[in-house]
mmCIF file of C-alpha atoms in Angstrom:
data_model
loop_
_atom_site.group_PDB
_atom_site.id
_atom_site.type_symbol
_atom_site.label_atom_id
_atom_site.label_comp_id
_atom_site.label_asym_id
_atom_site.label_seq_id
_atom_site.Cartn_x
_atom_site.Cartn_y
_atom_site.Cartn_z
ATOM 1 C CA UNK U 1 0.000 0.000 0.000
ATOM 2 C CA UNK U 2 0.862 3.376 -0.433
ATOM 3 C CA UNK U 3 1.351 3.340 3.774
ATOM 4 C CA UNK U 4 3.963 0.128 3.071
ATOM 5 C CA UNK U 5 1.889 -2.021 4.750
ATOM 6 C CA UNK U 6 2.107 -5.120 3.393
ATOM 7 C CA UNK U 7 -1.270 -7.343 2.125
ATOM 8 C CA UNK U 8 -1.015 -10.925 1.517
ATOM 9 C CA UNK U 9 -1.846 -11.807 -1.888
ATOM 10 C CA UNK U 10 -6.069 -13.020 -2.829
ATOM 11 C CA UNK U 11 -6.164 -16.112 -4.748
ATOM 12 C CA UNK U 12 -9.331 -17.422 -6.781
ATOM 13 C CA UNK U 13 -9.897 -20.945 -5.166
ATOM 14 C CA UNK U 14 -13.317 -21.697 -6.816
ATOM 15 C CA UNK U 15 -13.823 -24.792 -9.270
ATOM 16 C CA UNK U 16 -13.882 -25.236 -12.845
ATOM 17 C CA UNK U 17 -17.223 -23.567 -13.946
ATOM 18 C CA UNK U 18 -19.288 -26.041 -15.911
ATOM 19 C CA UNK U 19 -20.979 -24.320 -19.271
ATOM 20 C CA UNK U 20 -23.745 -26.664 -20.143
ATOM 21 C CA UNK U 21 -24.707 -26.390 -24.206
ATOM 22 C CA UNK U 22 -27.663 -28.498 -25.793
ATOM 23 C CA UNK U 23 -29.355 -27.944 -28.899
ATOM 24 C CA UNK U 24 -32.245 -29.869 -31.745
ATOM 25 C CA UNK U 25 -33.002 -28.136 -34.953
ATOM 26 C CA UNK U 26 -35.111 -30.074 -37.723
ATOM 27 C CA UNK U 27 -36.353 -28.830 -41.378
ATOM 28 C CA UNK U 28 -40.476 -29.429 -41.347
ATOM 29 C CA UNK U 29 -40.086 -28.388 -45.256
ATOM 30 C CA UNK U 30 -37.623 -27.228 -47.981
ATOM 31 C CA UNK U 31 -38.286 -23.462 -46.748
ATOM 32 C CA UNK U 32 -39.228 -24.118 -42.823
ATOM 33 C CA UNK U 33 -37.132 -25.188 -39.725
ATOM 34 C CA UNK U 34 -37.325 -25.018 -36.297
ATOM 35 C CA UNK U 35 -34.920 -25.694 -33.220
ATOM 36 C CA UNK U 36 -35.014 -25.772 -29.607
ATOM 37 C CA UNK U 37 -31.624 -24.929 -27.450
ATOM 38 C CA UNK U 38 -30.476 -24.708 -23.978
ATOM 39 C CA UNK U 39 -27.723 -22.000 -23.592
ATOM 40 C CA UNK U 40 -25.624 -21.043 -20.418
ATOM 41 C CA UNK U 41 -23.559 -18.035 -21.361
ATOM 42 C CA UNK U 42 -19.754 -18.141 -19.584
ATOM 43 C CA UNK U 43 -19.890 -16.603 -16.350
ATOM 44 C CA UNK U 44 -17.249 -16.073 -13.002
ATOM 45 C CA UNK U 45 -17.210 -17.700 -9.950
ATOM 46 C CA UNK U 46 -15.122 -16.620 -7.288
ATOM 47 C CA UNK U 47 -14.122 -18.049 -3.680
ATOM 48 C CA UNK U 48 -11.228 -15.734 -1.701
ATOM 49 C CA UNK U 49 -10.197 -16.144 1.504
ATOM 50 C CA UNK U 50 -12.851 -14.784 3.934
ATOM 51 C CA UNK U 51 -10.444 -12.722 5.736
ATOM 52 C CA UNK U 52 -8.167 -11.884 2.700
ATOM 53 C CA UNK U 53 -7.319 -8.225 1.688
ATOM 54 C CA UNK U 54 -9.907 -7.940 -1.104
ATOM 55 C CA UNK U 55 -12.806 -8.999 1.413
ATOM 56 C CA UNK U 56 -14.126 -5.570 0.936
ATOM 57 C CA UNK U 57 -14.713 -6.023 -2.356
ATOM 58 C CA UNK U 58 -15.436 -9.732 -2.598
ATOM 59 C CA UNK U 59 -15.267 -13.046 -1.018
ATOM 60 C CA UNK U 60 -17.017 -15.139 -3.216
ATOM 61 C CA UNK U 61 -19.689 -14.844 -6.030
ATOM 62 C CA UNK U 62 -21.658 -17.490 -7.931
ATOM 63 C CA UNK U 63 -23.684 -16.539 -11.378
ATOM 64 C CA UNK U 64 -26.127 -19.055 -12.860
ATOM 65 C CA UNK U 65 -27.615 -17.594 -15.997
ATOM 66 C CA UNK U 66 -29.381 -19.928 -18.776
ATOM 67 C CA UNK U 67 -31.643 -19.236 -21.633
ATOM 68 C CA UNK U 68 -34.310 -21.588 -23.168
ATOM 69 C CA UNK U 69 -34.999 -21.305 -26.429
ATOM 70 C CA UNK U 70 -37.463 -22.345 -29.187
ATOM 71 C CA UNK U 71 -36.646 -20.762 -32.534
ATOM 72 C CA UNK U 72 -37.708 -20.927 -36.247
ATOM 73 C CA UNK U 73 -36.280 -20.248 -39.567
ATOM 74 C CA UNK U 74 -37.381 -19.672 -43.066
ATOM 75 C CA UNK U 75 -36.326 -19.377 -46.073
ATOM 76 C CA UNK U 76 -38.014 -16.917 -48.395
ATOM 77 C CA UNK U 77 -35.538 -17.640 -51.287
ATOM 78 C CA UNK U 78 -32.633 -19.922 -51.817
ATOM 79 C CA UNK U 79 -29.565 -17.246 -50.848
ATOM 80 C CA UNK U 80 -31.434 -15.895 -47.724
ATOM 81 C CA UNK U 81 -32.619 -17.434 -44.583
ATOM 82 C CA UNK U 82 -33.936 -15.431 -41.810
ATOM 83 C CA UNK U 83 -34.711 -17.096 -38.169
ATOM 84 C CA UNK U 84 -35.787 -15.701 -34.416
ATOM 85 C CA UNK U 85 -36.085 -17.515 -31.266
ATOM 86 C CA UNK U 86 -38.357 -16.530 -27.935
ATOM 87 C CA UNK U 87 -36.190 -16.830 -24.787
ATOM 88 C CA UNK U 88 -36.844 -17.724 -21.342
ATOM 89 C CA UNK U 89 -33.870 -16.332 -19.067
ATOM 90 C CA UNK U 90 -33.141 -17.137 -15.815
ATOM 91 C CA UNK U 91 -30.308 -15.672 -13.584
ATOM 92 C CA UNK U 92 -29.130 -16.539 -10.159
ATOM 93 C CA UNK U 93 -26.498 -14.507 -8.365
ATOM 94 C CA UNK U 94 -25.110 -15.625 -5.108
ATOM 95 C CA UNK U 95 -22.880 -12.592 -3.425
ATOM 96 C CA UNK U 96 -20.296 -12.647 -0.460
ATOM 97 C CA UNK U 97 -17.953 -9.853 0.876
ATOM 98 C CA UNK U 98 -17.781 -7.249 4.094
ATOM 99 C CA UNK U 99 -18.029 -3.833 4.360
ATOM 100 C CA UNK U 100 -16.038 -1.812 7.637
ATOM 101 C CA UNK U 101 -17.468 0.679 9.894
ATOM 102 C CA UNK U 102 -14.166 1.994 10.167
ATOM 103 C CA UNK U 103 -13.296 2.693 6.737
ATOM 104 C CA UNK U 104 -9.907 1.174 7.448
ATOM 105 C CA UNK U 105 -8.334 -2.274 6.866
ATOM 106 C CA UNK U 106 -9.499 -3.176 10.423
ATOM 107 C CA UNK U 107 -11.108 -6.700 11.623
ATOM 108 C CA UNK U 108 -12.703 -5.690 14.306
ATOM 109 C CA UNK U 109 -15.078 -3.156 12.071
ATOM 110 C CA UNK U 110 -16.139 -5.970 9.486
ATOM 111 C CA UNK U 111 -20.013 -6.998 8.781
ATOM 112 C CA UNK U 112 -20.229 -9.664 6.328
ATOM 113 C CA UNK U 113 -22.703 -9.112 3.651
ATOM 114 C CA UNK U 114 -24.710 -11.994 1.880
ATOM 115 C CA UNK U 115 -27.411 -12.058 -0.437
ATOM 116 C CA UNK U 116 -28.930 -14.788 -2.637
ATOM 117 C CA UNK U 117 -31.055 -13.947 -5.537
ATOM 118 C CA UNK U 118 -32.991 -15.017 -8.527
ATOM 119 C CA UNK U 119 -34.998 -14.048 -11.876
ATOM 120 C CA UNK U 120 -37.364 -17.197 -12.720
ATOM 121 C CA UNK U 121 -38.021 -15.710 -15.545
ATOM 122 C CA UNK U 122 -37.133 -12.949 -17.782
ATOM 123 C CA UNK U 123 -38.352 -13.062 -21.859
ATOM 124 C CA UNK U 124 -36.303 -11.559 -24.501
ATOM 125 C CA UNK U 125 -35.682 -12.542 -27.961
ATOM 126 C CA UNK U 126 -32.666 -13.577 -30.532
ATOM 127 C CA UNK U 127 -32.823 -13.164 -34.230
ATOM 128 C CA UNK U 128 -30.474 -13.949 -37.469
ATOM 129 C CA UNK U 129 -29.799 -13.855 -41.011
ATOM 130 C CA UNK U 130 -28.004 -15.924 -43.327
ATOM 131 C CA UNK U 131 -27.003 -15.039 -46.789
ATOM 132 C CA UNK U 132 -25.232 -16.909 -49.310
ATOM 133 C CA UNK U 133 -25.038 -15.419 -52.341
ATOM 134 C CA UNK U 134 -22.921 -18.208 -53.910
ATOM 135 C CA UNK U 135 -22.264 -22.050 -53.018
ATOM 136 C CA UNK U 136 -18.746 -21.187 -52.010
ATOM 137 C CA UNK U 137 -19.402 -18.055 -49.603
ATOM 138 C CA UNK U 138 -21.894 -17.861 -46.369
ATOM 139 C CA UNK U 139 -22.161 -14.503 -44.147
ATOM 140 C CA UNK U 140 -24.272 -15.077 -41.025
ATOM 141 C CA UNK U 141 -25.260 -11.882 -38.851
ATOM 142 C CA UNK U 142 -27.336 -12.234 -34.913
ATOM 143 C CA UNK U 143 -28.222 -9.691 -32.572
ATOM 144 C CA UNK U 144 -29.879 -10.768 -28.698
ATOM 145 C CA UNK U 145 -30.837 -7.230 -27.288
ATOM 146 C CA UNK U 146 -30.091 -5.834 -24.302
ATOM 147 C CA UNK U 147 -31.824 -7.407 -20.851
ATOM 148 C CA UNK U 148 -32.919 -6.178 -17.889
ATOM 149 C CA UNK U 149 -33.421 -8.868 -15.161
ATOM 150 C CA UNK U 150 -34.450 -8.186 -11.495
ATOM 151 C CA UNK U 151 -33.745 -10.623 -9.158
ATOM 152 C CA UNK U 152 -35.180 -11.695 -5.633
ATOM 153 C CA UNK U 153 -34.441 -13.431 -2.800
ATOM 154 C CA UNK U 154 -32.838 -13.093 0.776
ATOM 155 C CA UNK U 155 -29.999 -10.776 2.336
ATOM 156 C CA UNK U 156 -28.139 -11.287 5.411
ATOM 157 C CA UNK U 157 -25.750 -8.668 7.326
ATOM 158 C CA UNK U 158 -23.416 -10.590 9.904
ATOM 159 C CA UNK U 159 -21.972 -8.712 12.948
ATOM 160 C CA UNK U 160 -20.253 -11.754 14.322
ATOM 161 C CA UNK U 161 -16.417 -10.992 15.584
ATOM 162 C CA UNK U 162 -17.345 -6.995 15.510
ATOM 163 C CA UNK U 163 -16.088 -4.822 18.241
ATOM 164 C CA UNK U 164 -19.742 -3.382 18.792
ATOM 165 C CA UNK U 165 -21.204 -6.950 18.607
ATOM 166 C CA UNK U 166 -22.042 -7.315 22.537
ATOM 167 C CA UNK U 167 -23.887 -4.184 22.262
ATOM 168 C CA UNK U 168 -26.209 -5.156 19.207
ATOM 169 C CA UNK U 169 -29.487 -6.505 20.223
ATOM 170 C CA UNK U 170 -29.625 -10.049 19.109
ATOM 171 C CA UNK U 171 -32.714 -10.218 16.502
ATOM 172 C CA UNK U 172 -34.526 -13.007 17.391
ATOM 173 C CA UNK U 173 -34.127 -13.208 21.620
ATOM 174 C CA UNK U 174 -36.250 -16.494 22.142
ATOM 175 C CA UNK U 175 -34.466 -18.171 19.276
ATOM 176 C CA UNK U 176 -31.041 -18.051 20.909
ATOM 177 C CA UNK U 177 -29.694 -21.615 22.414
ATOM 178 C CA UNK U 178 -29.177 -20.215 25.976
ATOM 179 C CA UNK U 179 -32.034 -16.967 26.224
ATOM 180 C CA UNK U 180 -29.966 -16.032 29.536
ATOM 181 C CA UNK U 181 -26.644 -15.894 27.332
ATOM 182 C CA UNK U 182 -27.605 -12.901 25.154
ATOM 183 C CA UNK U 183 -24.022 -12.581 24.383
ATOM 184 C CA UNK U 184 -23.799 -15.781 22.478
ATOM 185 C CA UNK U 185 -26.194 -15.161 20.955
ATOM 186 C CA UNK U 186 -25.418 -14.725 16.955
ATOM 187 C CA UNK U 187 -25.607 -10.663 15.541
ATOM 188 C CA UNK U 188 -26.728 -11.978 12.270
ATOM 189 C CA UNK U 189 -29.869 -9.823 10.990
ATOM 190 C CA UNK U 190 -32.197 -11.612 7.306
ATOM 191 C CA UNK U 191 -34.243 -9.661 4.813
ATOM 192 C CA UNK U 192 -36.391 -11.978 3.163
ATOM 193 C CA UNK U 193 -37.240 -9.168 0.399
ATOM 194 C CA UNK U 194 -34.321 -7.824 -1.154
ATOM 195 C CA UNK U 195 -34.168 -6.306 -5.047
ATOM 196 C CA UNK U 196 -31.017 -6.306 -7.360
ATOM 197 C CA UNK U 197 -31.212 -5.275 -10.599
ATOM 198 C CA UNK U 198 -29.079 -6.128 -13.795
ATOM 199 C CA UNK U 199 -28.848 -4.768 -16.852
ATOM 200 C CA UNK U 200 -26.960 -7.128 -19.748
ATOM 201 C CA UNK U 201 -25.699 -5.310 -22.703
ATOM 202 C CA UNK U 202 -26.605 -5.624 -26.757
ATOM 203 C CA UNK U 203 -24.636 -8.414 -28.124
ATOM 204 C CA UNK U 204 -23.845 -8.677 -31.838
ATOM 205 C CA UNK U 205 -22.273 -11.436 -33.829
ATOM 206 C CA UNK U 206 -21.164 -11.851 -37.582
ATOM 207 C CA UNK U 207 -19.232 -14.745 -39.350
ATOM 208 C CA UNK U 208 -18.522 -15.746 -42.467
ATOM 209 C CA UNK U 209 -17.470 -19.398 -43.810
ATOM 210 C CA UNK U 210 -15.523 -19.662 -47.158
ATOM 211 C CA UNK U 211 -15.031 -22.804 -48.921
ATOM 212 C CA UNK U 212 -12.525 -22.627 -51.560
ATOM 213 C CA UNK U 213 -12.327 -26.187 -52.400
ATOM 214 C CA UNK U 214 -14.878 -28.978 -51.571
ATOM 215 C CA UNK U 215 -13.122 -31.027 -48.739
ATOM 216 C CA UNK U 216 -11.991 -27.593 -47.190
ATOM 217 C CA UNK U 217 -14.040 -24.819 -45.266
ATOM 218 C CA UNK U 218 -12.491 -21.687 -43.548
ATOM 219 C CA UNK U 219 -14.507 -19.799 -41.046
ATOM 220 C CA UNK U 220 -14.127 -16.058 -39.147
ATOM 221 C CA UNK U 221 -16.321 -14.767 -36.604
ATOM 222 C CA UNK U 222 -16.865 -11.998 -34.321
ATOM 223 C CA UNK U 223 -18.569 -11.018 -31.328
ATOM 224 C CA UNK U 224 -19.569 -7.567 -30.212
ATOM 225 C CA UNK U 225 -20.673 -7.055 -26.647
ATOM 226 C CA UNK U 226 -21.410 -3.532 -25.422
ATOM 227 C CA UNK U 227 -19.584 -3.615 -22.129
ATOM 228 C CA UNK U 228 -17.751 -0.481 -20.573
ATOM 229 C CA UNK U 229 -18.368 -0.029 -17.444
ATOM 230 C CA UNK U 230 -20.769 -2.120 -14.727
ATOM 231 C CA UNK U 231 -22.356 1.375 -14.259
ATOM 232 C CA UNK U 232 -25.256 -0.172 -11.868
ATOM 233 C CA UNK U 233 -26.054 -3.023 -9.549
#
């Protein structure tokens, strides 16, 4: 620090992250298909050391966001297909860290801070085009809008190990183990009703597939998400 006080260094100790993918698509004619897909977009997880030097700013976070999706395409002539899909999103966001009453890197002034949330359901939308003007040459384009989820669930604030924890009154009294022991009995204060809001950016994608010779095919691609800055939480 700027001080010289020396901080240990945080470490990510959470597991691989599993990305689940599944999709079915089928023609029902020469000009009509449809598909169904299950989509989990990449997303962190995070598990520090509870008392590490980036506590303040996290200790661990899970994200669970999926999309289900039933989608059709057509194709009004032989060089162009168009297609759109309805989505069901859900997102889940799981949230550790502490905040100080001291402002200071000081134990003694740390709450923990937990909240556990969720959006059952969200709708948006996904849509495409295809063109291939030649046999040789095919130039896909996709845009999924931006979305706005608001999840709800639970938040906790934790006073336990706090210098001004004896003087807290405990919550819930009658639901301590020993009602005569008020100072063992846990600081730790629930909201059952707590709001977050998200808002997920415009993503765009493009590729194109080239395939100069029969046995061969050469593909580019690009995505374009419109992230800055997390402006809002």
């Amino acid at each position: 620090d700027e001080d010289g006080t020396f901080y240990p260094a945080g470490k990510n100790e959470a597991p691989p992250y599993n990305v689940p993918q599944i999709g079915f698509a089928t023609p029902i004619n020469k000009w009509v298909a449809i598909a169904f897909g299950f989509t989990s977009p990449f997303a962190p997880s995070a598990l520090y050391d509870e008392d590490g030097p980036q506590r303040y700013t996290i200790i661990d976070t899970e994200i669970y966001q999926f999309s289900i999706t039933p989608a059709i395409a057509v194709r009004p002539i032989k060089q162009l297909t168009i297609g759109a899909g309805f989505q069901w999103k859900y997102m889940g966001i799981g949230e550790r860290l502490k905040i100080t009453m001291s402002g200071n890197d000081d134990p003694g002034g740390d709450i923990v801070v937990d909240a556990r949330l969720k959006d059952l359901f969200t709708p948006s939308f996904t849509a495409g085009v295809l063109v291939e003007p030649i046999e040789a040459l095919s130039i896909g384009l996709s845009v999924q809008p931006p979305v706005s989820f608001e999840t709800k669930g639970t938040g906790e604030l934790d006073f336990s190990g706090n210098v001004f924890e004896s003087l807290i009154e405990p919550p819930n009294p009658d639901d301590c183990e020993d009602p005569d022991d008020l100072e063992a009995c846990p600081r730790i204060f629930t909201d059952d009703d707590v709001t977050m809001t998200i808002d997920l950016p415009l993503v765009l994608r493009g590729g194109v597939a080239v395939r100069p010779i029969k046995p061969l095919e050469i593909e580019f691609a690009v995505v374009y998400q419109a992230w800055k800055v997390l402006e809002d939480i």
